[in-house]
Coordinates of C-alpha atoms and ligand atoms in Angstrom, one line a residue:
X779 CA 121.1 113.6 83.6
X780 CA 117.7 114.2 85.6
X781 CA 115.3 111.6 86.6
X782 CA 112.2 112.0 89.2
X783 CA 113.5 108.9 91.3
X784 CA 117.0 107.2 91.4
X785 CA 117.2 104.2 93.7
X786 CA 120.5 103.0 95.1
X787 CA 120.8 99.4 95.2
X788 CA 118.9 96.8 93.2
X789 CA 118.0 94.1 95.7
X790 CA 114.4 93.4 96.2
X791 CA 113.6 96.8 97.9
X792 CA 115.5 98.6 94.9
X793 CA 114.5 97.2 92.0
X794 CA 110.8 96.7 93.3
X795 CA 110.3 100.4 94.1
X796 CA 112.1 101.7 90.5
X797 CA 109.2 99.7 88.9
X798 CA 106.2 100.4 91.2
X799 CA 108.0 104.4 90.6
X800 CA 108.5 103.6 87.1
X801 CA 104.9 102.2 86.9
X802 CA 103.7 105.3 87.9
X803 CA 105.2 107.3 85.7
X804 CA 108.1 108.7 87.3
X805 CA 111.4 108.7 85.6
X806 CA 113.8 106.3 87.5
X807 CA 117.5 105.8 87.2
X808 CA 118.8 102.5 89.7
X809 CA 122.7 102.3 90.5
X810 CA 124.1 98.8 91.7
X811 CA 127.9 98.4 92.4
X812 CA 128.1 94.7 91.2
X813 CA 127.6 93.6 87.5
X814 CA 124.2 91.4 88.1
X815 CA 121.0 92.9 89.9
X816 CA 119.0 91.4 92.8
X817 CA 121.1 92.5 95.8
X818 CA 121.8 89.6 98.9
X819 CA 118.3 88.3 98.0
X820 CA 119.1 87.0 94.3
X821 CA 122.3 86.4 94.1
X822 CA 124.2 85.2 97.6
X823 CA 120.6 84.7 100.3
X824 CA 117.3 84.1 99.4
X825 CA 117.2 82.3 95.7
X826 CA 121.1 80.4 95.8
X827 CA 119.7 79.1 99.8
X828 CA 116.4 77.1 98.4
X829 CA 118.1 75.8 95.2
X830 CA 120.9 74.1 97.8
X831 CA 117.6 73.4 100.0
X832 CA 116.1 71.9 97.3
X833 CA 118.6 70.0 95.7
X834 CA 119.6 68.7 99.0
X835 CA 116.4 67.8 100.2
X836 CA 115.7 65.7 97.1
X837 CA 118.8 63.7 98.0
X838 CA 117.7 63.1 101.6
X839 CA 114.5 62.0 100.7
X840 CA 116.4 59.6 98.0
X841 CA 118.6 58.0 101.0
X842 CA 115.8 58.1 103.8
X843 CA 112.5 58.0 102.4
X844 CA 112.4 56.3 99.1
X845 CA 112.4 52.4 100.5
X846 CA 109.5 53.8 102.3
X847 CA 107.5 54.5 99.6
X848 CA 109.1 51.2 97.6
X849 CA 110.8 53.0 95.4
X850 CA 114.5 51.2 95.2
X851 CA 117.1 53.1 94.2
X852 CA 120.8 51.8 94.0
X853 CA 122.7 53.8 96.8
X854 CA 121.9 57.4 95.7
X855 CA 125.1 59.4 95.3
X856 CA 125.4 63.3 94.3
X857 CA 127.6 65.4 92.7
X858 CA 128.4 68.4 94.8
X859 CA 129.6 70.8 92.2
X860 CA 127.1 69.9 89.9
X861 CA 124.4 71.0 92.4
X862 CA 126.5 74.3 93.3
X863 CA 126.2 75.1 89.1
X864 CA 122.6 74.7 89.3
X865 CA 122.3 76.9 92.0
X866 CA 125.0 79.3 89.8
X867 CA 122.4 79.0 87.2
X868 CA 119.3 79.6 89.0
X869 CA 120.4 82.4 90.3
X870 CA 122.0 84.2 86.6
X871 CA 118.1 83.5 85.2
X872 CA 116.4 85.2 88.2
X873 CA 119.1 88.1 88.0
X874 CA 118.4 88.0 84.5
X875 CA 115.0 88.9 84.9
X876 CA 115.4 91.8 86.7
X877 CA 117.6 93.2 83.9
X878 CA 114.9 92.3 81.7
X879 CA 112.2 94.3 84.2
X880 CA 114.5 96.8 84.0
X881 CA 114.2 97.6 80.7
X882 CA 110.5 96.8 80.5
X883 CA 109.8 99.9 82.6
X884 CA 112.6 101.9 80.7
X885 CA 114.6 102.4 83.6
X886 CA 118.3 103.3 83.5
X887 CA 121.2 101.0 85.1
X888 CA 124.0 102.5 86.3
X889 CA 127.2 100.2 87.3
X890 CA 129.2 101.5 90.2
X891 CA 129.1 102.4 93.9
X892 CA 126.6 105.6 94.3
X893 CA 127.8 108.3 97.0
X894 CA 126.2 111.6 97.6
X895 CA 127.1 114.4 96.2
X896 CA 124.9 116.8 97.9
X897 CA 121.3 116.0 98.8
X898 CA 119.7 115.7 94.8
X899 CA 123.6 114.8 93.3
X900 CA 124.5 110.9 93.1
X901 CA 128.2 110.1 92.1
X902 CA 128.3 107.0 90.5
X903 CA 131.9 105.5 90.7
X904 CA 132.5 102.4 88.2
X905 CA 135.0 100.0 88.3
X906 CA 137.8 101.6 86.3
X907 CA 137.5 104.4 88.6
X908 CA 135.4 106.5 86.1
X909 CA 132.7 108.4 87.8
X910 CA 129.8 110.1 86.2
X911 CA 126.7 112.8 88.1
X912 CA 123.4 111.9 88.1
X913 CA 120.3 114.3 89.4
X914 CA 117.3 113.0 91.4
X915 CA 114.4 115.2 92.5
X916 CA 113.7 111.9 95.2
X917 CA 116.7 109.6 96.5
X918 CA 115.6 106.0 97.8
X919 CA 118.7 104.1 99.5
X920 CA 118.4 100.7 99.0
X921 CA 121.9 99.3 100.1
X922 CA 120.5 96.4 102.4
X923 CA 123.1 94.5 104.5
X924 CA 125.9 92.7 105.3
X925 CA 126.7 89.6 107.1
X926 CA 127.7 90.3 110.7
X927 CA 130.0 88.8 113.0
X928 CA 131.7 88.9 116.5
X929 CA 134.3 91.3 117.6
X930 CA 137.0 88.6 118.3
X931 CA 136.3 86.2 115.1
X932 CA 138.1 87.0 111.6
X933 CA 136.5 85.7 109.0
X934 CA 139.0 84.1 106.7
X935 CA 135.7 83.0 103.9
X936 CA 138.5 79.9 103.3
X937 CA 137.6 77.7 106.8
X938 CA 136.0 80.3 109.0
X939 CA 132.8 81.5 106.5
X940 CA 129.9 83.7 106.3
X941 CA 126.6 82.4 104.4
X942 CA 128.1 83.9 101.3
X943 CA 131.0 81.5 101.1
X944 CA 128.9 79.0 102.3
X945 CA 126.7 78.8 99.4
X946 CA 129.8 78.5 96.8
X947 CA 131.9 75.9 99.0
X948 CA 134.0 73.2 96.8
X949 CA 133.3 70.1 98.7
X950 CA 131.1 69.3 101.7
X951 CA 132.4 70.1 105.4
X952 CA 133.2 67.4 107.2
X953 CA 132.0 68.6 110.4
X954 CA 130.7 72.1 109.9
X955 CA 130.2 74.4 113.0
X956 CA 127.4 76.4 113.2
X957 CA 127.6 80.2 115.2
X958 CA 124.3 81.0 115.2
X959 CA 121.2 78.9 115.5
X960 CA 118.7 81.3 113.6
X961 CA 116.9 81.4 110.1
X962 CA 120.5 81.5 108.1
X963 CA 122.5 79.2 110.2
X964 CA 119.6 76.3 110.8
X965 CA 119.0 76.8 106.6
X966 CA 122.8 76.2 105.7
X967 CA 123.2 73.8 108.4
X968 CA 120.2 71.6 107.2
X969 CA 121.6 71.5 103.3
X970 CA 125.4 70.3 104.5
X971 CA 124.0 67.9 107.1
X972 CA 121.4 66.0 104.2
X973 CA 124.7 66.0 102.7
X974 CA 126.0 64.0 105.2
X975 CA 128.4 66.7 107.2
X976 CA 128.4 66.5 111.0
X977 CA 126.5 69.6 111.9
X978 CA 126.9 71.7 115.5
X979 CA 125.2 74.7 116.2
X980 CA 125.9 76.9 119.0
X981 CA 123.6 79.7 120.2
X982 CA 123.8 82.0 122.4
X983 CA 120.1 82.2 123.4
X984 CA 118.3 79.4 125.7
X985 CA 116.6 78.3 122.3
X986 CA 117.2 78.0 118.6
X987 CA 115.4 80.5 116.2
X988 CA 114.9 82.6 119.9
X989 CA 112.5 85.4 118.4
X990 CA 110.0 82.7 117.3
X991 CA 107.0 81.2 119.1
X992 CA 108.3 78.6 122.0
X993 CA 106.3 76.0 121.4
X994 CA 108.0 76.1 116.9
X995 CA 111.5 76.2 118.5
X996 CA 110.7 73.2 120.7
X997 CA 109.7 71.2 117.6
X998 CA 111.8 72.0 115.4
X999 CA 114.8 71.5 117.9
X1000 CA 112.8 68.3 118.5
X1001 CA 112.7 67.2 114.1
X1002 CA 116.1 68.6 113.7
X1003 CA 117.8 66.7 116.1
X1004 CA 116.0 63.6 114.8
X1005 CA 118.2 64.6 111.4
X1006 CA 121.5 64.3 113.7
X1007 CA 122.1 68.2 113.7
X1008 CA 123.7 68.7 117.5
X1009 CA 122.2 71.8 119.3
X1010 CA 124.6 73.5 122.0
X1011 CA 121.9 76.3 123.2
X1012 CA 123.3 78.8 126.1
X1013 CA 126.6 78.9 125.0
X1014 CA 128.4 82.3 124.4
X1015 CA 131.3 81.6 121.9
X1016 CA 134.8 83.4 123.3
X1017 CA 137.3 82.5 120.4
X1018 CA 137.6 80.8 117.0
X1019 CA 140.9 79.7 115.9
X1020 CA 141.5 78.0 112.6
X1021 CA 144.7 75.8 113.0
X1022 CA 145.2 74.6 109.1
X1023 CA 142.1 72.6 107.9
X1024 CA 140.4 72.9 111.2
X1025 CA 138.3 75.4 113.5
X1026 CA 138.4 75.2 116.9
X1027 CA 135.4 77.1 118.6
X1028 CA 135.2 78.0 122.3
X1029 CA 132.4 78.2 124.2
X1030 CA 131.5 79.0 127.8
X1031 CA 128.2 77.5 128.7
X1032 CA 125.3 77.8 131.4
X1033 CA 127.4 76.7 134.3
X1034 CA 130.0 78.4 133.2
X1035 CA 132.1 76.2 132.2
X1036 CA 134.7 76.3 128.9
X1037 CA 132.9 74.0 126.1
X1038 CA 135.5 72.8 123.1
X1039 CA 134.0 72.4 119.4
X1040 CA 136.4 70.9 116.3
X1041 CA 135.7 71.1 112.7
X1042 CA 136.7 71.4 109.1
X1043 CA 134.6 74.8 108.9
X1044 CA 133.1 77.4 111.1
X1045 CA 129.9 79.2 109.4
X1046 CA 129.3 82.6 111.3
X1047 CA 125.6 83.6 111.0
X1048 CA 124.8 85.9 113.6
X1049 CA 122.7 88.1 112.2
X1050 CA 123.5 91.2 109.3
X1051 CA 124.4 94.5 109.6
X1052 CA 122.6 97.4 107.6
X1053 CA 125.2 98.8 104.7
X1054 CA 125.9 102.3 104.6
X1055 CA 129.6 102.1 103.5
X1056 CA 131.1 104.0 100.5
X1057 CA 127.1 106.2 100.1
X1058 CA 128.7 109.2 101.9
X1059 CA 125.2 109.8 104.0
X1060 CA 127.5 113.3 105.9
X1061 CA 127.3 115.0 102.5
X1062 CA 123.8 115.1 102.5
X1063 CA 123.2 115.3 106.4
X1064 CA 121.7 112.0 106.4
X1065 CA 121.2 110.2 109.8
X1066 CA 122.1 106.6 110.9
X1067 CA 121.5 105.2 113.9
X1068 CA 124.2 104.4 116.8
X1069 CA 123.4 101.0 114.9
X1070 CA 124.3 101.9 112.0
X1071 CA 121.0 102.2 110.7
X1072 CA 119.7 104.6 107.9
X1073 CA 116.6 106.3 110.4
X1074 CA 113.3 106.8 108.9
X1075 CA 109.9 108.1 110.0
X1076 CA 106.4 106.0 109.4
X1077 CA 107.0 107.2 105.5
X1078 CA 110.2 105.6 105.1
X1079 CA 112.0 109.3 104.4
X1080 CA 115.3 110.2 106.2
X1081 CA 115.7 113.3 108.4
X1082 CA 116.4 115.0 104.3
X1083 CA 112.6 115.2 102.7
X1084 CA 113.3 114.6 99.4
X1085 CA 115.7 110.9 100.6
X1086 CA 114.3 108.1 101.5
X1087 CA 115.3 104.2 102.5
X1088 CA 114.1 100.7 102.2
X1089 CA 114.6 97.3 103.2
X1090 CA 117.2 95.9 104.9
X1091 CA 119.0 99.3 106.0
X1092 CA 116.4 100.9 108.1
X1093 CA 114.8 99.3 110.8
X1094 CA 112.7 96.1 111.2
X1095 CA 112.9 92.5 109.9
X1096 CA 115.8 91.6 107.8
X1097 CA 113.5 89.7 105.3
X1098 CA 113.2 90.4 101.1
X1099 CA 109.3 90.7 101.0
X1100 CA 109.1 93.6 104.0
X1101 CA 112.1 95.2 101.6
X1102 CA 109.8 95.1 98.6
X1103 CA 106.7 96.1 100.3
X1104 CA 108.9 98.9 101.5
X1105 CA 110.0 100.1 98.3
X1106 CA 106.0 99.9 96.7
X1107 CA 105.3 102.1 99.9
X1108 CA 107.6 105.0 98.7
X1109 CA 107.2 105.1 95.1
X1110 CA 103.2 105.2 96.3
X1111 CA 104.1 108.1 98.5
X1112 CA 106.1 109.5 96.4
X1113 CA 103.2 109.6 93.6
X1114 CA 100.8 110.9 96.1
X1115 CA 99.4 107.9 97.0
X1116 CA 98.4 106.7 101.0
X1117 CA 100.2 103.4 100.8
X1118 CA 100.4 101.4 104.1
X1119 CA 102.3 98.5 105.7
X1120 CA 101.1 96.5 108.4
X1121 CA 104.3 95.6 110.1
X1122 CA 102.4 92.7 112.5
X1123 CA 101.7 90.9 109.3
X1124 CA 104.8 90.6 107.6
X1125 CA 105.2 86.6 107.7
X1126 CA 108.7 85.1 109.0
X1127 CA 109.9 81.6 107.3
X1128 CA 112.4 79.1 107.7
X1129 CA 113.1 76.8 104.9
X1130 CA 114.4 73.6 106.8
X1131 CA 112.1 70.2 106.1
X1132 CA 109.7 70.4 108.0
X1133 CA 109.5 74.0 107.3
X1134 CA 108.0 76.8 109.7
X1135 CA 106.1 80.0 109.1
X1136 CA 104.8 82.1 111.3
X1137 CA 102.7 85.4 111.5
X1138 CA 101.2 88.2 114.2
X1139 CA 102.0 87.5 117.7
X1140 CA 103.6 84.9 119.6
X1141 CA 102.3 83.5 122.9
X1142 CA 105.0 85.2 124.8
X1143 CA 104.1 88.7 123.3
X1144 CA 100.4 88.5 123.9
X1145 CA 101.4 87.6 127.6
X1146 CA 103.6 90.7 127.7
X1147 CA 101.4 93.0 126.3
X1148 CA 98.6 91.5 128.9
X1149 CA 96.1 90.3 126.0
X1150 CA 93.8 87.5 127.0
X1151 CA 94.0 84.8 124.5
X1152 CA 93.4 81.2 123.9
X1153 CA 95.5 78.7 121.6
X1154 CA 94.2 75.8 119.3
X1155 CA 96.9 73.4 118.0
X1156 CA 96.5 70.5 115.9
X1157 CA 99.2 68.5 115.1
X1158 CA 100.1 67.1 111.7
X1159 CA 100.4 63.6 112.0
X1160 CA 96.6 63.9 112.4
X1161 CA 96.3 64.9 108.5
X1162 CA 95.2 62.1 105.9
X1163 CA 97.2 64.8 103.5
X1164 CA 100.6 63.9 105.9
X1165 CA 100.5 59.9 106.2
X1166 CA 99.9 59.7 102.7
X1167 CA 103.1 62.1 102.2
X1168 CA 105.2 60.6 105.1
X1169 CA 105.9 64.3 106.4
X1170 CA 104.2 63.8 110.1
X1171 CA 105.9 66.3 112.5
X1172 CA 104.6 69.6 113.4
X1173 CA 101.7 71.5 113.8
X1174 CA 99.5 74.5 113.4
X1175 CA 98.8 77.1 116.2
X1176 CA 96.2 79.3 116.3
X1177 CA 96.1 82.3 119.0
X1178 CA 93.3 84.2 119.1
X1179 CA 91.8 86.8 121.3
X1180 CA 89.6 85.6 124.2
X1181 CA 86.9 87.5 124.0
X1182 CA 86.4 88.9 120.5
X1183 CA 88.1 85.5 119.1
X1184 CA 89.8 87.9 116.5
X1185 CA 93.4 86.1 115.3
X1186 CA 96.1 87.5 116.6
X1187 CA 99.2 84.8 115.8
X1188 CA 99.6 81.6 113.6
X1189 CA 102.5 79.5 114.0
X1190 CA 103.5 76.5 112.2
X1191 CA 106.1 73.6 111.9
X1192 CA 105.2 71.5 109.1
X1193 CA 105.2 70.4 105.2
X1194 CA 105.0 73.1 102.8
X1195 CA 104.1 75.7 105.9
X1196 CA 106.0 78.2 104.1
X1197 CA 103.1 78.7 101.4
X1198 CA 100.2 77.8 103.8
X1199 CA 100.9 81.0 106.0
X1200 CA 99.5 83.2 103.8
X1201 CA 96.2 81.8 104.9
X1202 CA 96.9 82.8 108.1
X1203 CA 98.2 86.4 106.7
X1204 CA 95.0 87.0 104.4
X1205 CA 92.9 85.8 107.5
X1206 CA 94.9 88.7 109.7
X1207 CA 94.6 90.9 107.1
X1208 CA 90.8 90.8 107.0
X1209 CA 90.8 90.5 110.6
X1210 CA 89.0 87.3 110.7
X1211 CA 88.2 85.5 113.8
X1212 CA 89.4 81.6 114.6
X1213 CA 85.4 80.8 113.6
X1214 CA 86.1 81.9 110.1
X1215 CA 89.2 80.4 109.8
X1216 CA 87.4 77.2 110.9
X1217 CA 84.2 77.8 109.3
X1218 CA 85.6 77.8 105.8
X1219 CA 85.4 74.8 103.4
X1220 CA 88.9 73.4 103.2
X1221 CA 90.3 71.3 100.1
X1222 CA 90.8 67.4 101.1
X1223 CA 93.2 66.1 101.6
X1224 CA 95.4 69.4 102.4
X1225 CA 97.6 70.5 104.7
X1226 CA 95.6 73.2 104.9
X1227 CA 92.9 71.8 106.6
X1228 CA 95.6 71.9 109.8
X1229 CA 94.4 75.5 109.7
X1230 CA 91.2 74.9 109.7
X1231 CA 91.2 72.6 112.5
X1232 CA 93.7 74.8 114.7
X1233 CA 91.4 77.4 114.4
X1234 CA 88.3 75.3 115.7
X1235 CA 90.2 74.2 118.6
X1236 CA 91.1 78.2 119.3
X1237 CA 87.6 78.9 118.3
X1238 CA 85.3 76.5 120.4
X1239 CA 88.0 73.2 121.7
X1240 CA 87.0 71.0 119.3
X1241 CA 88.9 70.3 116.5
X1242 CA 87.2 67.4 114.3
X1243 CA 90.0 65.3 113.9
X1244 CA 92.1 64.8 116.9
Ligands
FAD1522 C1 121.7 83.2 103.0 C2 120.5 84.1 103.1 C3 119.3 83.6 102.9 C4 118.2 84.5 102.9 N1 116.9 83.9 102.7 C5 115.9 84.7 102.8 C6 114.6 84.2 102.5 O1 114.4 83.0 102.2 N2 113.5 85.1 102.5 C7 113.7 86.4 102.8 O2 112.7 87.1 102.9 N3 114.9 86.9 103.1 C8 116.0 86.1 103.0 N4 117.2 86.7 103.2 C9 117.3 88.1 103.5 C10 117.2 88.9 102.2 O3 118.2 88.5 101.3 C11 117.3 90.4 102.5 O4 116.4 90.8 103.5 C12 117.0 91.3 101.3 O5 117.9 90.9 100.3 C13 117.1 92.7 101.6 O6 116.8 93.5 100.5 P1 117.4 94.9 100.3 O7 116.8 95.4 99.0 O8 117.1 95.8 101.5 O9 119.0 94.8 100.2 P2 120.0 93.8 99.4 O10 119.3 92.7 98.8 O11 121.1 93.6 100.4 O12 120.5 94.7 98.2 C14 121.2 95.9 98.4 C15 122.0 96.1 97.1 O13 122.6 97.4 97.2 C16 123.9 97.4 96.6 N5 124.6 98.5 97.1 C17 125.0 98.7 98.4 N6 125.7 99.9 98.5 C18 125.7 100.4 97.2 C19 126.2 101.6 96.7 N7 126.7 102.6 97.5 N8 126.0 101.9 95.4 C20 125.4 101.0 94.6 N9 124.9 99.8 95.0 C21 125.0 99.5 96.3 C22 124.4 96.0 97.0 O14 125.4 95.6 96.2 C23 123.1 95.2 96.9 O15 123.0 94.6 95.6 C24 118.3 85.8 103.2 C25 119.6 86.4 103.4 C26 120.7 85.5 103.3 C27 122.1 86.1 103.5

């Protein structure tokens, strides 16, 4: 069999760019090793992570905010497994769907793990150990990434988990330790402590969520703590031991002294690794990095023209929408097309209540790169749209360049931030200064009009309300 385009992997970057290829008339074959599309996105990050966010949120806000708003409610309980097979069932409609897009575009599905043949040859290997050849005039790998962990911890997925386990657990942790204190760990942490498990995270960096804007990982320390999450930052973590149905975690902190953490489960999120195993990259002279990324040039195509990769295996943020934009940008190449990304202006989002967003630069890189720049922040609790909510912590920031008052960064800690940076983006995008932001008519009562007020104090100091 022939086709123009055969994608590896069906995550976001996969089964976006065999549509956008498909779309444009090429014909496209897509190989996935496991029985459901959607890669880590779909079925075990993205989509399973916000139905647990969700469902847990809706009990916190049950237990904690209800009586403020004077709604009664007997001593809300929950039912653990029964929100675990929504989340089940959330995620088998949404990989559903892609099936369904799938054959909308007419694009074949092979089951099994692809692995080169030669440079144009993919060897689709199934289950029952089968294997059939497929032909590709183009190549995209689209095999994403795996959970990473430390050289010393084994990951048992009983006690001692990745987020994978983490999102199919049978009962809520008692206490649940916390390796990591970025976008994965903070999320998981935040549904198991609404819950009501103990929650302990240890970083290694001064700060929590380190590659964010200071002043978002101050406040959201600040908000988090207030929901009893413990935050150990500046500890390196030298062992974990699971001694029956506990985890002991070891810890040497600033002064360097040993630090002692106990719980019923350890979740190790520090960061993913790109996945390359099983594709046999040597048979087609394919290059990885010494990380063991797939390297690309500014057209996403391998050191091999006629391959290319997406997403999560090549360098840059580990995020499903930078995949996706990814995999449009190749099958538009590959049309001849001059498709473009603009890297600065791929938003980053955490989904913990209050949320944060954030896009462009932070204060620390405009400083290192020597830009002159002014911020406007305005706070939330200022917004009509937040007291009448109850959701009063955070805040918008606006950076903008000193003298040509172009925006260079928004960051924000607040309700519903994670759909209100796309202001910010489309703003960038346009390369709008703080004036326009703060010059346009805003809907009241928003959060929104946090924007537009961050952006007048970045523009001219005076925001209206505050
Ligand atoms: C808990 C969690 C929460 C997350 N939340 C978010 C979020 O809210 N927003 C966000 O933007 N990102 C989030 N992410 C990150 C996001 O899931 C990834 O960035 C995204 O899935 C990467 O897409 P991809 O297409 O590069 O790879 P993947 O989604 O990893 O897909 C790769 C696919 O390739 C398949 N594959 C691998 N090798 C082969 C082979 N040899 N043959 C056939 N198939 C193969 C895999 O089985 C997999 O299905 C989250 C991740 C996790 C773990």
């Amino acid at each position: 069999m022939k086709y123009d385009v055969i994608v590896i992997g069906s995550g976001p970057g996969g089964y976006i760019s065999a549509i956008r290829a498909a779309q444009l008339g090429s014909k496209v074959a897509i190989i996935e090793k496991y029985p459901t599309l959607g890669g880590t996105c779909l079925n075990v990050g993205c989509i399973p992570s916000k139905a647990l966010l969700d469902s847990s949120h809706h009990y916190y806000d049950a237990v904690h905010h209800f009586e403020e708003h004077g709604i009664s409610v007997e001593k809300p309980s929950f039912d653990f497994g029964k929100m675990v097979d929504r989340k089940a069932k959330v995620v088998e409609t949404t990989t559903g769907g892609i099936k369904y897009l799938m054959d909308k575009n007419s694009i074949d599905v092979f089951e099994g793990v692809g692995s080169f043949e030669d440079a144009t040859h993919i060897k689709v290997t199934k289950n029952d150990g089968s294997s059939e050849v497929i032909e590709g005039t183009n190549i995209i790998i689209a095999t994403g990434s795996k959970p990473s962990t430390l050289p010393f911890i084994s990951i048992d997925k009983e006690r001692v988990i990745t987020s994978t386990e983490a999102l199919k657990l049978k009962e809520v942790p008692k206490h649940l330790l916390v390796i990591g204190g970025g976008v994965i760990g903070l999320e998981l942490g935040s549904v198991y402590k609404r819950l009501g498990a103990d929650v302990t995270v240890i970083e290694y960096a001064p700060t929590i969520t380190p590659a964010m804007d200071k002043d978002v990982s101050k406040e959201l320390t600040k908000v988090l703590k207030k929901q009893g999450m413990k935050f150990n930052v500046s500890h390196g973590v030298t062992s974990v031991e699971r001694n029956g149905d506990e985890v002991v975690v070891k810890a040497t902190n600033k002064k360097g002294e040993e630090v002692t953490f106990t719980g019923d489960y350890c979740l190790v999120s520090v960061g993913r690794r790109p996945y390359t195993d099983g594709l046999a990259l040597d048979k087609a002279g394919v290059k990885v990095t010494e990380r063991g990324m797939v390297e690309v040039n500014d057209h996403l195509q391998t050191n091999v023209s006629n391959i290319y990769a997406i997403g999560d295996v090549v360098r840059g943020a580990m995020l499903a929408h930078k995949a996706e934009e990814e995999g449009v940008v190749v099958a538009e190449y590959l049309a001849g097309q001059k498709p473009h990304i603009d890297y600065n202006l791929i938003p980053g989002i955490v989904y913990t209540w209050p949320e944060v967003a954030a896009v462009g630069k932070t204060e620390q890189e405009l400083k290192d790169a020597d830009i002159d720049y002014k911020a406007g922040k305005f706070s939330m609790r200022a917004l009509g749209r937040s007291r009448a909510s109850g959701d009063i912590d955070g805040f918008v920031k606006v950076l903008a360049d000193k003298n040509t008052d172009e925006v260079l960064g928004v960051h924000m800690v607040g309700a519903r931030v994670a759909d209100l940076i796309m202001e910010a983006a489309v703003a960038m995008e346009y390369r709008a200064s703080a004036e326009d932001l703060a010059r346009i008519c805003h809907g009241h009562p928003t959060y929104s009009e946090a924007v537009k007020e961050a952006a007048k104090a970045a523009w001219d100091g005076k925001p209206l309300n505050a």
